[in-house]
CSV table of C-alpha atoms in Angstrom, one decimal:
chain,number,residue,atom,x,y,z
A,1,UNK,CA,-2.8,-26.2,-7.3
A,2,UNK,CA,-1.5,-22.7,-6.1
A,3,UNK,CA,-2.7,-19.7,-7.9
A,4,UNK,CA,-1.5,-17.0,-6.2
A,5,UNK,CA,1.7,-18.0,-4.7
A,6,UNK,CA,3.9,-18.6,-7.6
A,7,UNK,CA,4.7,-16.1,-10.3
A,8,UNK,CA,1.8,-15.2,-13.0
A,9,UNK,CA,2.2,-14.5,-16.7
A,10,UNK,CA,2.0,-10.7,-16.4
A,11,UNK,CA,4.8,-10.7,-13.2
A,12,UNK,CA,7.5,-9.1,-13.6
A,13,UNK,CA,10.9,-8.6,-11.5
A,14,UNK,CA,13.8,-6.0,-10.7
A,15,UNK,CA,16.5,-6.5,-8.6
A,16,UNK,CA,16.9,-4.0,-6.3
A,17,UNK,CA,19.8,-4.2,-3.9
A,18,UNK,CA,19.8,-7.5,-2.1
A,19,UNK,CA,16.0,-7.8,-3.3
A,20,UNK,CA,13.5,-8.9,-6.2
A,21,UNK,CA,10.7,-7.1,-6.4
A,22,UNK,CA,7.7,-8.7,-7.6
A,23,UNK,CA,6.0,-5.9,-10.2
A,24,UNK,CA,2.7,-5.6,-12.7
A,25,UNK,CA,2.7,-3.1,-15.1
A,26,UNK,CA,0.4,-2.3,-17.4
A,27,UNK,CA,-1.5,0.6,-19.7
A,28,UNK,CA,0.2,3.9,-20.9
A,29,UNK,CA,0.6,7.5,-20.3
A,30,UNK,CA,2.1,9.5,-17.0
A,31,UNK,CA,3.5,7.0,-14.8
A,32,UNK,CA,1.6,5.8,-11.5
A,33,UNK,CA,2.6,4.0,-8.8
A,34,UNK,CA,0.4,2.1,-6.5
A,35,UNK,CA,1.7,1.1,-3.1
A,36,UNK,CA,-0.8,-2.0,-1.0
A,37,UNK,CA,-0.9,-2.1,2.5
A,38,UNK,CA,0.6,-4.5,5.4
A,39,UNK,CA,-0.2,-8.2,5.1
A,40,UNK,CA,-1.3,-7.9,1.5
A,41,UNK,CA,0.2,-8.2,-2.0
A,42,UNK,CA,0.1,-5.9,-5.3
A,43,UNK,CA,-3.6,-7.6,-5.9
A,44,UNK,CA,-5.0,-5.1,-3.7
A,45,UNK,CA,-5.1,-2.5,-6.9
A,46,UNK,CA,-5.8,-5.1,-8.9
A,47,UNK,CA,-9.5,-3.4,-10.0
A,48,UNK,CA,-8.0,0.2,-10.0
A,49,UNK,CA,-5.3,-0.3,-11.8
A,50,UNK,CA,-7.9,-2.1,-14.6
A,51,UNK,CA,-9.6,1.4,-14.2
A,52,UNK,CA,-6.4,3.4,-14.8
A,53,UNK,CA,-4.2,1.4,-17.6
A,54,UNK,CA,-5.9,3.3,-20.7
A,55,UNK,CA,-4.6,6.5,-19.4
A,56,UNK,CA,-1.8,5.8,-17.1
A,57,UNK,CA,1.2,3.8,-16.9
A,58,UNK,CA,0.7,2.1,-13.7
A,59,UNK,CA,3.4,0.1,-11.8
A,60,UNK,CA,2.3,-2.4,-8.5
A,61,UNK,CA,4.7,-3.7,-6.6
A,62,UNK,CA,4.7,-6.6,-4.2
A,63,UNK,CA,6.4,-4.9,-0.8
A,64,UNK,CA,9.0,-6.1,0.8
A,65,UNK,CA,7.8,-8.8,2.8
A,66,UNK,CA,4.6,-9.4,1.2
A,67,UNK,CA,3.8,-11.1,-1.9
A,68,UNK,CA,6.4,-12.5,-4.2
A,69,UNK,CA,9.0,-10.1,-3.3
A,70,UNK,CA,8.9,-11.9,0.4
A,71,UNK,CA,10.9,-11.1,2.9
A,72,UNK,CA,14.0,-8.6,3.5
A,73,UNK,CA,17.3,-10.4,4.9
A,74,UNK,CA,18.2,-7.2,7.2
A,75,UNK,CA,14.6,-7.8,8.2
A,76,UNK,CA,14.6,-3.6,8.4
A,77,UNK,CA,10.7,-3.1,8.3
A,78,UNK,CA,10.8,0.7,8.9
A,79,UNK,CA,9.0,2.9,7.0
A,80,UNK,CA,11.5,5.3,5.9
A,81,UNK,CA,13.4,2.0,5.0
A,82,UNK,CA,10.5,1.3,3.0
A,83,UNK,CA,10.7,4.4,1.0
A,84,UNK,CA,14.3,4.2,0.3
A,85,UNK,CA,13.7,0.9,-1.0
A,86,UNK,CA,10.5,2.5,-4.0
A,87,UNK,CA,13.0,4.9,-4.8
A,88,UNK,CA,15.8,2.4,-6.1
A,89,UNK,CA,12.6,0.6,-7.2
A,90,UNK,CA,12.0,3.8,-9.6
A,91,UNK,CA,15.2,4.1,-10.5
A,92,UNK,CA,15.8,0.8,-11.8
A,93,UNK,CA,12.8,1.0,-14.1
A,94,UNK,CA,13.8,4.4,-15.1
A,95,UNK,CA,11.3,6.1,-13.7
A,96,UNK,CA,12.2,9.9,-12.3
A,97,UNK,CA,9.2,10.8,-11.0
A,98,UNK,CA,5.5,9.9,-10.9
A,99,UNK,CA,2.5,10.1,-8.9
A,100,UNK,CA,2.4,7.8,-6.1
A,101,UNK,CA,-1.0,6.3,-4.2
A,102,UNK,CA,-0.7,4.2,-1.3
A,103,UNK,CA,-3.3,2.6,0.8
A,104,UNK,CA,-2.6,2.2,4.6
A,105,UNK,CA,1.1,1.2,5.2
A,106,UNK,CA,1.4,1.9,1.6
A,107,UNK,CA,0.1,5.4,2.2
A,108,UNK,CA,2.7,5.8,4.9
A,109,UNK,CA,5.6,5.2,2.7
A,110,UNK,CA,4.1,7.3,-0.2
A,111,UNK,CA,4.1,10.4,2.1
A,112,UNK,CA,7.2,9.5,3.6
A,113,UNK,CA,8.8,9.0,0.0
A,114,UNK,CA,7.3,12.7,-0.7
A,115,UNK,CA,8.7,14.5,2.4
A,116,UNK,CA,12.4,12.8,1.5
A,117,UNK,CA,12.3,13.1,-2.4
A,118,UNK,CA,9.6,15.9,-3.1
A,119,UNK,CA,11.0,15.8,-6.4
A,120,UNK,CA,10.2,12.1,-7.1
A,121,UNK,CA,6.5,12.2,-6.3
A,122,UNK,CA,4.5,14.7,-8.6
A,123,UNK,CA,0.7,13.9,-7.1
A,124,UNK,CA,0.5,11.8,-3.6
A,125,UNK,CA,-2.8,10.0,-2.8
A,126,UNK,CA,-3.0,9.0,0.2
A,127,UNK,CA,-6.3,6.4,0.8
A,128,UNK,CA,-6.7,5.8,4.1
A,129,UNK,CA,-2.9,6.3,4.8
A,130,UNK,CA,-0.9,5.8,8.8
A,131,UNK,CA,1.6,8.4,9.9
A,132,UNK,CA,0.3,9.5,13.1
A,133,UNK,CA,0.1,7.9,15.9
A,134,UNK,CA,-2.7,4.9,16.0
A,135,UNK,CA,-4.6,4.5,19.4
A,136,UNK,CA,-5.9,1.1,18.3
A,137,UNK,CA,-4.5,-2.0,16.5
A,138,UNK,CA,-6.3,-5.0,14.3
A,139,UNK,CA,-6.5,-8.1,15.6
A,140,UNK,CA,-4.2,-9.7,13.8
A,141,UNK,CA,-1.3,-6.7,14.5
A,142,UNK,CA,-2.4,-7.3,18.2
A,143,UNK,CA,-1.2,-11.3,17.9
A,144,UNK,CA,2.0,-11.0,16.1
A,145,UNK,CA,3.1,-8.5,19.6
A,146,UNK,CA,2.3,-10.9,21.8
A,147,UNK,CA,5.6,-12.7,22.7
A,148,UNK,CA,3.9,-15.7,23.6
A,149,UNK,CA,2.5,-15.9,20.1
A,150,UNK,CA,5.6,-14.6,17.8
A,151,UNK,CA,7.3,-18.0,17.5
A,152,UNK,CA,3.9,-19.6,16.6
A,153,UNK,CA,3.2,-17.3,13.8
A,154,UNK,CA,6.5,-17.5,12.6
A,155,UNK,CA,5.9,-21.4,12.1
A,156,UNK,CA,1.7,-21.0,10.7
A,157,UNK,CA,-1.0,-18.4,10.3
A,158,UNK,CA,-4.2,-20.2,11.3
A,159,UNK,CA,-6.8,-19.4,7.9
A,160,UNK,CA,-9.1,-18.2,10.6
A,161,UNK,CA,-7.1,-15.2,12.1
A,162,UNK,CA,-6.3,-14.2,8.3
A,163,UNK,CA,-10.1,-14.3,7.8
A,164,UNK,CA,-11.0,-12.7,10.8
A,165,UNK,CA,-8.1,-9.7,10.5
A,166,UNK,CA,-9.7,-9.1,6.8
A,167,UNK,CA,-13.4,-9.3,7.6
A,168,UNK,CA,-12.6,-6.9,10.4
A,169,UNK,CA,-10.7,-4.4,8.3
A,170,UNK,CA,-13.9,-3.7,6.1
A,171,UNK,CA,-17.0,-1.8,6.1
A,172,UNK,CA,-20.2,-3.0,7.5
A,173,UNK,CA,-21.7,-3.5,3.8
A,174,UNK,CA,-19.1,-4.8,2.1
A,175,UNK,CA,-18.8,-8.4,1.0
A,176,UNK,CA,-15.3,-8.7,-0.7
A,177,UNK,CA,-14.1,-11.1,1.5
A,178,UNK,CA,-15.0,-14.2,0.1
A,179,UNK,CA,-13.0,-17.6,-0.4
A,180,UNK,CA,-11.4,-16.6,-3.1
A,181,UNK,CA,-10.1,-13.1,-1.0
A,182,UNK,CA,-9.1,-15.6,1.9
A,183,UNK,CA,-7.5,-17.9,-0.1
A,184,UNK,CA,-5.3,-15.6,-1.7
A,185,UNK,CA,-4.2,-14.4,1.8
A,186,UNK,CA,-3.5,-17.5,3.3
A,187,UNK,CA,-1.4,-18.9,0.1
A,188,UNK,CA,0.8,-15.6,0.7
A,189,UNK,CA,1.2,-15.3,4.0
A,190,UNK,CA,2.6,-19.1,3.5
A,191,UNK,CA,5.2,-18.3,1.3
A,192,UNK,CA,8.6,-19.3,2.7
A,193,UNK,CA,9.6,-16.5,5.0
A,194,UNK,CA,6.6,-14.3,4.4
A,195,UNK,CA,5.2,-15.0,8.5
A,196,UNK,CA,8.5,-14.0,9.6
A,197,UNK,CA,8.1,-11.0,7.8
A,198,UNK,CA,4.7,-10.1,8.8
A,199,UNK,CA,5.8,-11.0,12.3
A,200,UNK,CA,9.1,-9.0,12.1
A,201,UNK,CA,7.3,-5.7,10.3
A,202,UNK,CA,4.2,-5.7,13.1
A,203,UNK,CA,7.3,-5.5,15.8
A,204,UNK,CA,9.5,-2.9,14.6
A,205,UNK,CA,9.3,0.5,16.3
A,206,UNK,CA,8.2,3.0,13.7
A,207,UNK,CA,10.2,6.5,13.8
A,208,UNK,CA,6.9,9.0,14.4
A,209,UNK,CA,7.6,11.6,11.4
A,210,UNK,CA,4.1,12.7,11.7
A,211,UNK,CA,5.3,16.5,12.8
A,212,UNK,CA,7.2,16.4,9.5
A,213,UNK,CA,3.9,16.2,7.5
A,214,UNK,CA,3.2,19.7,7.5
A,215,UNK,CA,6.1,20.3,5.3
A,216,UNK,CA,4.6,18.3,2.3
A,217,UNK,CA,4.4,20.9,-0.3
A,218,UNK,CA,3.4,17.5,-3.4
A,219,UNK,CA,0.1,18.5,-4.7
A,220,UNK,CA,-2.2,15.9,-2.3
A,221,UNK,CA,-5.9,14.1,-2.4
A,222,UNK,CA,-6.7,12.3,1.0
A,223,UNK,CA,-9.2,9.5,0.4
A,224,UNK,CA,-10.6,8.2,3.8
A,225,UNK,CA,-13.3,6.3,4.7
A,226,UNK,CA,-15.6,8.2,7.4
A,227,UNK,CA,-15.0,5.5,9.8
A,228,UNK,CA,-11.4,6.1,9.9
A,229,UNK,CA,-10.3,8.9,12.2
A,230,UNK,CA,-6.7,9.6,14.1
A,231,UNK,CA,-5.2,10.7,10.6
A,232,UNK,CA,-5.4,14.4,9.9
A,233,UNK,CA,-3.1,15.0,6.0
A,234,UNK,CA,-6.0,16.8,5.0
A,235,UNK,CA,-5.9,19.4,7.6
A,236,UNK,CA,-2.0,19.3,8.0
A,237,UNK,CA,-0.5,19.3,4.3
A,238,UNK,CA,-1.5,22.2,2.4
A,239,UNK,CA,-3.8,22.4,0.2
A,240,UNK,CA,-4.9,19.1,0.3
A,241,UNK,CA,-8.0,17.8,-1.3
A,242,UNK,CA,-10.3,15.6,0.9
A,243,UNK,CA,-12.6,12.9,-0.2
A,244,UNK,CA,-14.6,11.2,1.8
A,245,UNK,CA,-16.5,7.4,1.3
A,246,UNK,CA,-19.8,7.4,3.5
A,247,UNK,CA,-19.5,3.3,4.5
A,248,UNK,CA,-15.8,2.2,3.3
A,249,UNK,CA,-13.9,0.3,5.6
A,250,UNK,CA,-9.7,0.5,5.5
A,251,UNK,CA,-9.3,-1.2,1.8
A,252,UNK,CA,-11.4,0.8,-0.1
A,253,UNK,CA,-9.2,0.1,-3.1
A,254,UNK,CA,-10.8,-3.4,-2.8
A,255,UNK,CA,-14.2,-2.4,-1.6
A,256,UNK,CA,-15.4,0.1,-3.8
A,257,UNK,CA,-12.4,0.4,-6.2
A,258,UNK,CA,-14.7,2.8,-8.8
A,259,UNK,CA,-14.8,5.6,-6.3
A,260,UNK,CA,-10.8,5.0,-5.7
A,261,UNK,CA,-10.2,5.1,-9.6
A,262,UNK,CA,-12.7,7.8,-10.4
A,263,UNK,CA,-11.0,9.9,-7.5
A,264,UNK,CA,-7.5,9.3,-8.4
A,265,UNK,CA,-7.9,9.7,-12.3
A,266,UNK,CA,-9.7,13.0,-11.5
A,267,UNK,CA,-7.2,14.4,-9.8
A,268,UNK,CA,-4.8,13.6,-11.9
A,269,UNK,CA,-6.4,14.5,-14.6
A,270,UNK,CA,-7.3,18.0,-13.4
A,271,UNK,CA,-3.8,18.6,-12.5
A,272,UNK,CA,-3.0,17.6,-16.1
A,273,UNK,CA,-5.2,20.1,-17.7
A,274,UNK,CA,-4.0,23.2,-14.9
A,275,UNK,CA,0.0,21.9,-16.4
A,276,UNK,CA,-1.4,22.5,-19.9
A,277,UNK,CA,-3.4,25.6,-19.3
A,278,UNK,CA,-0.2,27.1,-17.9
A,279,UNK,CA,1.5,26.2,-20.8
A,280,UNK,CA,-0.7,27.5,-23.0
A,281,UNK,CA,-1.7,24.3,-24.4
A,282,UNK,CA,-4.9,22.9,-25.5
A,283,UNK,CA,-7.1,22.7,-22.2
């Protein structure tokens, strides 16, 4: 019996637009919203957001085209459509602004959500976020562009490839990717029109915005793992923070989701006590 690919008791849904996004929410205190990458599902911050609810109020949502939310019907997989969409995701739970951390894709949107509505986002975290150009592709990005190959995902997604496409996204030490991990993959990537989705996303040409990151003025923390190069918001937003994981692959929020949860609470925490200092409140 399914597990992961029908709703849960702590789901939760909002209709946004033509679209129902698939939420968790959970904990209380300043509002934080946590943003997965491509070809996962709001689990992905399952462990941090554990780490975060007794002083946050944090908010996951499934993406469009992942998870339970599934796919779009304008099948408009562009980033910046992305980011409109998390804004009328806000405002439909009433939320003005928050901070925002995103991992990968998810980083991608957060940024591009805080160069378009800088006063929506009041901390970004970007965990080994895309914006600039890549020189290299996964595996399993590689597949979905091959035209032989797109109508053949769109009908299955062999277990195999999903296992190989996580295992390869890792670090060398980690060992997350287990059954379980692989299971929850494959059950979501079956969900009626989720393929397509994944298939439609990987071949949409992204707008590069990646000259427009200098003009980030939201109070940043960069979290990369030292084996992830070609991204550069630490040297290009200012002031930006930088911390970096010695061994992490590209889901540190699954890998080693302590570091990710001590980083992100500490940062907004010490922004929290420089807001009250100003004001002249207890520090």
């Amino acid at each position: 019996m399914s597990i992961w690919s029908e709703p849960q008791s702590d789901s939760l849904f909002a209709d946004v637009d033509d679209l129902r996004v698939h939420y968790k929410r959970a904990g209380h205190g300043p509002t934080v919203l946590l943003l997965h990458g491509s070809a996962s599902s709001l689990h992905h911050f399952q462990d941090v957001a554990a780490l975060l609810a007794p002083s946050y109020d944090v908010i996951r949502p499934d993406l469009p085209g992942w998870g339970l939310t599934g796919a779009r019907g304008d099948r408009d997989y562009r980033v910046p459509t992305y980011a409109v969409t998390v804004a009328r995701f806000l405002d439909v739970l009433g939320v003005r602004s928050c901070a925002v951390a995103g991992n990968s894709l998810g980083g991608n949107i957060a940024w591009n959500l805080a160069a378009d509505h800088p006063e929506r986002v009041g901390a970004l975290v970007l965990v080994n976020a895309l914006g600039y150009p890549e020189k290299s592709l996964p595996v399993g990005l590689r597949l979905a562009r091959n035209p032989l190959l797109r109508p053949v995902l769109r009908r299955a997604m062999p277990r195999r490839v999903i296992e190989r496409n996580l295992r390869s996204a890792v670090g060398p030490h980690s060992d997350i990717v287990d059954e379980a991990m692989v299971e929850r993959s494959y059950e979501l990537m079956g969900r009626p029109g989720n393929r397509s989705a994944f298939v439609d996303f990987v071949n949409t040409d992204q707008p590069d915005r990646s000259a427009e990151i200098a003009g980030i003025r939201v109070p940043t923390m960069v979290l990369r793992s030292a084996s992830i190069d070609g991204q550069h918001f630490a040297r290009d937003i200012l002031g930006a923070q930088e911390l970096v994981h010695p061994d992490g692959g590209h889901l540190l929020p699954e890998e080693d989701p302590h570091w990710v949860g001590d980083a992100v609470a500490g940062f907004l925490g010490s922004r929290s006590d420089n807001a009250r200092s100003r004001r002249g409140g207890p520090s």
